[in-house]
mmCIF file of C-alpha atoms in Angstrom:
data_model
loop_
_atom_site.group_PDB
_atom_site.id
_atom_site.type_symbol
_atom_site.label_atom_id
_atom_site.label_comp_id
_atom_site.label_asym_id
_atom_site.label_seq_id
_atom_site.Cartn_x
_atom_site.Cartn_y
_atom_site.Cartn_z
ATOM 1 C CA UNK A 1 -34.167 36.522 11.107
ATOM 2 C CA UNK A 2 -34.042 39.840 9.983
ATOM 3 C CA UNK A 3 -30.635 41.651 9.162
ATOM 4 C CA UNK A 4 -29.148 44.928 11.499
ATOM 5 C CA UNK A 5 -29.461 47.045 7.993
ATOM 6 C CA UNK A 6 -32.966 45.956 6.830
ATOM 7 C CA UNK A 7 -35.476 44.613 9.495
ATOM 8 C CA UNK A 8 -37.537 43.398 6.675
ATOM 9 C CA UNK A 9 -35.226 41.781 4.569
ATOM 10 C CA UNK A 10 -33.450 38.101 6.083
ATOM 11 C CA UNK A 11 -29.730 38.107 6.987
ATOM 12 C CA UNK A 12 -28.118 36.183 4.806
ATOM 13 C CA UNK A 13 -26.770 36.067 1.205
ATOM 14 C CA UNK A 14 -28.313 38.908 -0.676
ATOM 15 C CA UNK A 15 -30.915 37.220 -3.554
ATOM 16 C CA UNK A 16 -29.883 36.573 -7.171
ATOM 17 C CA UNK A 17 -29.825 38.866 -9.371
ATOM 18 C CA UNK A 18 -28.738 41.609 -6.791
ATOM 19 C CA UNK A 19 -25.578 43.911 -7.826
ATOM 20 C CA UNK A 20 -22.864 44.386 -5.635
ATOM 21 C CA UNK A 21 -22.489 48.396 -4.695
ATOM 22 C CA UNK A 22 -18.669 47.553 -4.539
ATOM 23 C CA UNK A 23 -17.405 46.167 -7.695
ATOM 24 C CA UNK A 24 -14.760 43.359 -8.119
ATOM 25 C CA UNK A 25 -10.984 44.443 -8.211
ATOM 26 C CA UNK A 26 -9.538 44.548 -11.405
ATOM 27 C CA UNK A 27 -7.389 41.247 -12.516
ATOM 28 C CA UNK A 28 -3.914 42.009 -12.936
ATOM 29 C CA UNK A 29 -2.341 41.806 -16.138
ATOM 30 C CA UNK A 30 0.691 39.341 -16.285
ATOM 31 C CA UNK A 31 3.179 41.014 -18.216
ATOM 32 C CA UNK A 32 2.884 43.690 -15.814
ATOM 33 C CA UNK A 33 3.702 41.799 -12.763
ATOM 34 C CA UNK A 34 7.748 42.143 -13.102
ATOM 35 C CA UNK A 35 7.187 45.953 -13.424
ATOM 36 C CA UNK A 36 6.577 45.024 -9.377
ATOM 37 C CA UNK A 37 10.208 44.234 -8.630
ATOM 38 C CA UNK A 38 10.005 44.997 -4.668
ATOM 39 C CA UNK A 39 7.854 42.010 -4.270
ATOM 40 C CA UNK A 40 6.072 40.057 -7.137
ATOM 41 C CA UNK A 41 8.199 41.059 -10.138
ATOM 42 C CA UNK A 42 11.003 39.810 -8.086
ATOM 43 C CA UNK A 43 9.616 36.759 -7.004
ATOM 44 C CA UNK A 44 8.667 35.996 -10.363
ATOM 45 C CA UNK A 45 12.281 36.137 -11.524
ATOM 46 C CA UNK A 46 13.236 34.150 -8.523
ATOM 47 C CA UNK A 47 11.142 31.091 -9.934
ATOM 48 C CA UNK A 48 12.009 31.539 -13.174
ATOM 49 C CA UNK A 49 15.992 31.325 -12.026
ATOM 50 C CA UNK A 50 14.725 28.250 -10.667
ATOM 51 C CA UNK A 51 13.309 26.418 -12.855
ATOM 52 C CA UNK A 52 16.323 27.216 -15.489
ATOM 53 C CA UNK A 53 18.699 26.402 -12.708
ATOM 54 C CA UNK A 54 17.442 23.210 -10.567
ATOM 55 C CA UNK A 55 19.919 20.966 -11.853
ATOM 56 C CA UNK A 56 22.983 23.208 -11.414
ATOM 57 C CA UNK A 57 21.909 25.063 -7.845
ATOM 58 C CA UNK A 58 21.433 23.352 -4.782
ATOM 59 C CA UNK A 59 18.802 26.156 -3.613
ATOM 60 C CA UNK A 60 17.114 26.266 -6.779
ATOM 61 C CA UNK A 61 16.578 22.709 -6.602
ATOM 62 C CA UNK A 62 15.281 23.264 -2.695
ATOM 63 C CA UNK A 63 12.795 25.650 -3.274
ATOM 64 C CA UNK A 64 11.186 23.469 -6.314
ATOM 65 C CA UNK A 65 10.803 20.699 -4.521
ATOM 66 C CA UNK A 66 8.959 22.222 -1.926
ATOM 67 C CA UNK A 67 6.478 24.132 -4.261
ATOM 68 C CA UNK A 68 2.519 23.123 -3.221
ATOM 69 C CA UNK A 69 1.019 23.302 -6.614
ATOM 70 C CA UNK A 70 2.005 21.740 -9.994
ATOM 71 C CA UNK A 71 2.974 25.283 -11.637
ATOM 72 C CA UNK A 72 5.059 26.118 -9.352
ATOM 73 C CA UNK A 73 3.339 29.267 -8.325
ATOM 74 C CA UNK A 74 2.788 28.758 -4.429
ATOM 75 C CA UNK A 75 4.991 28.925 -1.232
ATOM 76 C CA UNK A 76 8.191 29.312 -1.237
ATOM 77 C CA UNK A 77 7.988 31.986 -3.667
ATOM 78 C CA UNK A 78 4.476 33.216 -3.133
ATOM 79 C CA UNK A 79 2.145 33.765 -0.402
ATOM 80 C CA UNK A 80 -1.467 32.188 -0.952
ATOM 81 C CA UNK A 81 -2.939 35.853 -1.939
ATOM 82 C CA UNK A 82 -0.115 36.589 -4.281
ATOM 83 C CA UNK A 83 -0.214 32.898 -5.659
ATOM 84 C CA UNK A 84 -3.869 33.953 -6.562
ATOM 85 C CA UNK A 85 -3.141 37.560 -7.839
ATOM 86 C CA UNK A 86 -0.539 35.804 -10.269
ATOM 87 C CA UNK A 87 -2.576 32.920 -11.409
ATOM 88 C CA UNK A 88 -5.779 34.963 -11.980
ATOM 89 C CA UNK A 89 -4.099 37.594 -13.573
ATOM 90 C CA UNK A 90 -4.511 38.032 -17.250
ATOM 91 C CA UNK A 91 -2.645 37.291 -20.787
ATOM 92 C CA UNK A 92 -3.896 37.508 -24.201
ATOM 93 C CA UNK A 93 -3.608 35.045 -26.401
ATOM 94 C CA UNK A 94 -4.176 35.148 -30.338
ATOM 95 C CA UNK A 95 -5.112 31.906 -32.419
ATOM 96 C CA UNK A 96 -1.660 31.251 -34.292
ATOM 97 C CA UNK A 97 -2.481 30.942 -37.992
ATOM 98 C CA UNK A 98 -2.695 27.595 -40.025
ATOM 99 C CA UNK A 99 -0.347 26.715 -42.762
ATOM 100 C CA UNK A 100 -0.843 24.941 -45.962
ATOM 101 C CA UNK A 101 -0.616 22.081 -45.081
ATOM 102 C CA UNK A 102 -2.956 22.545 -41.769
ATOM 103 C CA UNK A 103 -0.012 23.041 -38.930
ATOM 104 C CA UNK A 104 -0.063 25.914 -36.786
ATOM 105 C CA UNK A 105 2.118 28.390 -37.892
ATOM 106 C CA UNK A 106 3.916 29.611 -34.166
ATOM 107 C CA UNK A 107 7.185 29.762 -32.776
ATOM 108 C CA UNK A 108 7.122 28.292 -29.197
ATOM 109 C CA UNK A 109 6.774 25.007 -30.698
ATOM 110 C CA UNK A 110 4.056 23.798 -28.082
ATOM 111 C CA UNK A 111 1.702 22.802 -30.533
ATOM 112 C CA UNK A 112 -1.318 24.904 -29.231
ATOM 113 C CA UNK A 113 -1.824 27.471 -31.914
ATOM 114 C CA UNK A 114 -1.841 30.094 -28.908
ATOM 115 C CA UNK A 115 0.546 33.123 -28.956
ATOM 116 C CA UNK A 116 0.450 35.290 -25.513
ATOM 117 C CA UNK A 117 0.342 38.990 -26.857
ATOM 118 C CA UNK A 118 1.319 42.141 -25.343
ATOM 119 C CA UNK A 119 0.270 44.000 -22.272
ATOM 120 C CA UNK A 120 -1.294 46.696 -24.498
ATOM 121 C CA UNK A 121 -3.390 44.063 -26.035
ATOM 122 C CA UNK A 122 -5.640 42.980 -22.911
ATOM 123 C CA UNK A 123 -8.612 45.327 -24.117
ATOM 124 C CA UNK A 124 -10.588 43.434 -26.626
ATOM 125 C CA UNK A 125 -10.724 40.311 -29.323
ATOM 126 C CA UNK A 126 -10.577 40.929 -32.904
ATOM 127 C CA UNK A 127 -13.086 39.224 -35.202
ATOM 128 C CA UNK A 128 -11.966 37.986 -38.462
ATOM 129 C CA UNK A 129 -13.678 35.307 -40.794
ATOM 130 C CA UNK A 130 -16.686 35.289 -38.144
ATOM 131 C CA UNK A 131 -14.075 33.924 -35.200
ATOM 132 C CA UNK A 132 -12.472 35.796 -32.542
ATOM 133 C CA UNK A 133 -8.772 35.946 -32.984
ATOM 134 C CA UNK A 134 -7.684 37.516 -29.971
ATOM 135 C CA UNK A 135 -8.683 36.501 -26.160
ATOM 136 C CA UNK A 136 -7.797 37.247 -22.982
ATOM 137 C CA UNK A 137 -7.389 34.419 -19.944
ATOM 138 C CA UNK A 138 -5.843 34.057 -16.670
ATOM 139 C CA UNK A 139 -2.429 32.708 -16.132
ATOM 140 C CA UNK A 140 -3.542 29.410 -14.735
ATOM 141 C CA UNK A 141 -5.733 28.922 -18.167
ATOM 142 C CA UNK A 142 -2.783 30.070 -20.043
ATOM 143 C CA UNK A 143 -0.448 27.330 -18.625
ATOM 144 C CA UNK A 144 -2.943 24.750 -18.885
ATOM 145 C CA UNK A 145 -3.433 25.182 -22.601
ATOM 146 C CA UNK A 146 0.215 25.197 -23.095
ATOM 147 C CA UNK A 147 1.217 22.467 -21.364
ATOM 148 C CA UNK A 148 -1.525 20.166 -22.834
ATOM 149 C CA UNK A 149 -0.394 21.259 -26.341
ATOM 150 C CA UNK A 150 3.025 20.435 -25.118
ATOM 151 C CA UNK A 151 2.466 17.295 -23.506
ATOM 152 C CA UNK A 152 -0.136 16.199 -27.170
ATOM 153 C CA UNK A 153 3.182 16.662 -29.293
ATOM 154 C CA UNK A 154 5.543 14.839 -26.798
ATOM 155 C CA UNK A 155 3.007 11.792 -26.995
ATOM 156 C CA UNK A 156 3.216 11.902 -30.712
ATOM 157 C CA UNK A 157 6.495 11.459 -31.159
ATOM 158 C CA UNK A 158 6.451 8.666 -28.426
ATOM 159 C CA UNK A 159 7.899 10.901 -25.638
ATOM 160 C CA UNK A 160 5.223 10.684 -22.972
ATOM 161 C CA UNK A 161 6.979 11.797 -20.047
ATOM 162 C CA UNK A 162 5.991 15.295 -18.435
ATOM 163 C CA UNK A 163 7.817 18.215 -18.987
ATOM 164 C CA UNK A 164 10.617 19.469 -16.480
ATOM 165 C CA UNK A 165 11.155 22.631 -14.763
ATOM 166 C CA UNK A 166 13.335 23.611 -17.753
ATOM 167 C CA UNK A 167 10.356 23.782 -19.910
ATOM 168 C CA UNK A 168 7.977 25.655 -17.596
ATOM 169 C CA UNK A 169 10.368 28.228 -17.861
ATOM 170 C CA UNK A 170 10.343 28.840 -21.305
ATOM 171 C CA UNK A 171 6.197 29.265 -20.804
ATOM 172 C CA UNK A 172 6.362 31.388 -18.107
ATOM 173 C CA UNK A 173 9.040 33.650 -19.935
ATOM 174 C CA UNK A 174 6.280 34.235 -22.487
ATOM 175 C CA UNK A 175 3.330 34.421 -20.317
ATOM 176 C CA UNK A 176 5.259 37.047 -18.023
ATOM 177 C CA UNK A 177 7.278 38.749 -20.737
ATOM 178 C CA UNK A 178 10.519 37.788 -18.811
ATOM 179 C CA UNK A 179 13.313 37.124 -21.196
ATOM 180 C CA UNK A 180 16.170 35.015 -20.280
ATOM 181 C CA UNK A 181 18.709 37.626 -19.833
ATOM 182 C CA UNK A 182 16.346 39.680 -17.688
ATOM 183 C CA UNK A 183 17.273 36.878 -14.471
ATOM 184 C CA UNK A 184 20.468 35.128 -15.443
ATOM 185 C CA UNK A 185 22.225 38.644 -17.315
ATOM 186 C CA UNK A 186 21.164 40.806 -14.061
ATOM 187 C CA UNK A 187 23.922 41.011 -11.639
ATOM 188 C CA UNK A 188 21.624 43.041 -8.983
ATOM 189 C CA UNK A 189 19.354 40.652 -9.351
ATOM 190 C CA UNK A 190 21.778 37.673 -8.852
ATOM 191 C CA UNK A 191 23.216 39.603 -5.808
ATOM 192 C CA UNK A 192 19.765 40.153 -3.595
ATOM 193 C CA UNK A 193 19.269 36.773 -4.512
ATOM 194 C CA UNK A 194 22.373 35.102 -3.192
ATOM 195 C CA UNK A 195 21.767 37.418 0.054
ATOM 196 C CA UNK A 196 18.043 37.118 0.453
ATOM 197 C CA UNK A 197 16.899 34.011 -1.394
ATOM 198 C CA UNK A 198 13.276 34.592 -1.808
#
């Protein structure tokens, strides 16, 4: 059947290899997300009160058990499209350097060898030795690779069981450039929480 804009041409998918007139939005870069503190910034710091909080407030502990997917980034604190803008947005990560004696040399103590960089740092890898040292990936990648690096050195030392909120919000800290004081040291923060939740 031909298509309204093309009589020749079937309606339908457009064929490989075509390019899009309109091209894709840009990702978001993480870091830059709490700069949004009307809406996803403030979200963000919402969950991270959480996660540092579940066993000492009855809300906290609420709203994480409801959470829909195992990051924690879903309803209650984000809608599906914002869920999406924070999980595909982007963090750059930098291959930690080896010691001596072979261990990664990083200060997070996960056990990946990957250190999230600055929001200045999103543009480009750097090659050195014939390997890129620098990367960008999404949020969803970033956590991923954490958390397995995580979980590898819990199973070494015989400590299987997964990590608790508590520990997802040291990651997220770094991922988001959050630091503790930011959510627990803000009293106008603390305030629109205790009157608006989420």
């Amino acid at each position: 059947m031909p298509s309204k804009d093309n009589p020749k041409r079937p309606a339908g998918p457009p064929p490989a290899g075509h390019q899009s007139s309109t091209p894709p939005p840009a990702a978001a870069v993480a870091a830059e997300l709490k700069n949004d503190t009307a809406n996803l910034g403030y979200k963000l710091r919402v969950l991270l009160y959480d996660l540092r909080n579940v066993g000492k407030d009855h809300s906290s502990e609420s709203r994480t058990l409801v959470t829909t997917h195992p990051t924690y980034i879903s309803s209650p604190y984000f809608t599906p499209d914002e869920a999406d803008t924070v999980l595909n947005s982007l963090v750059v990560v930098t291959q930690a350097p080896v010691d001596d004696s072979g261990d990664v040399e990083e200060a997070d103590g996960t056990g990946t060898g990957l250190v999230i960089g600055r929001p200045s740092e999103v543009t480009g890898g750097v090659v050195e030795n014939g390997r890129t040292t620098k990367d960008t990936m999404t949020v969803e990648q970033a956590i991923q690779a954490k958390l397995s690096g995580f979980l590898d050195k819990r199973k070494a030392s015989g400590d299987a069981r997964p990590c608790g909120p508590h520990d997802m919000a040291i990651i997220y800290e770094e991922i988001f450039n959050i630091i503790k004081n930011e959510v627990e040291g803000d009293e106008k923060f603390l305030s629109r929480l205790r009157r608006c939740g989420v």
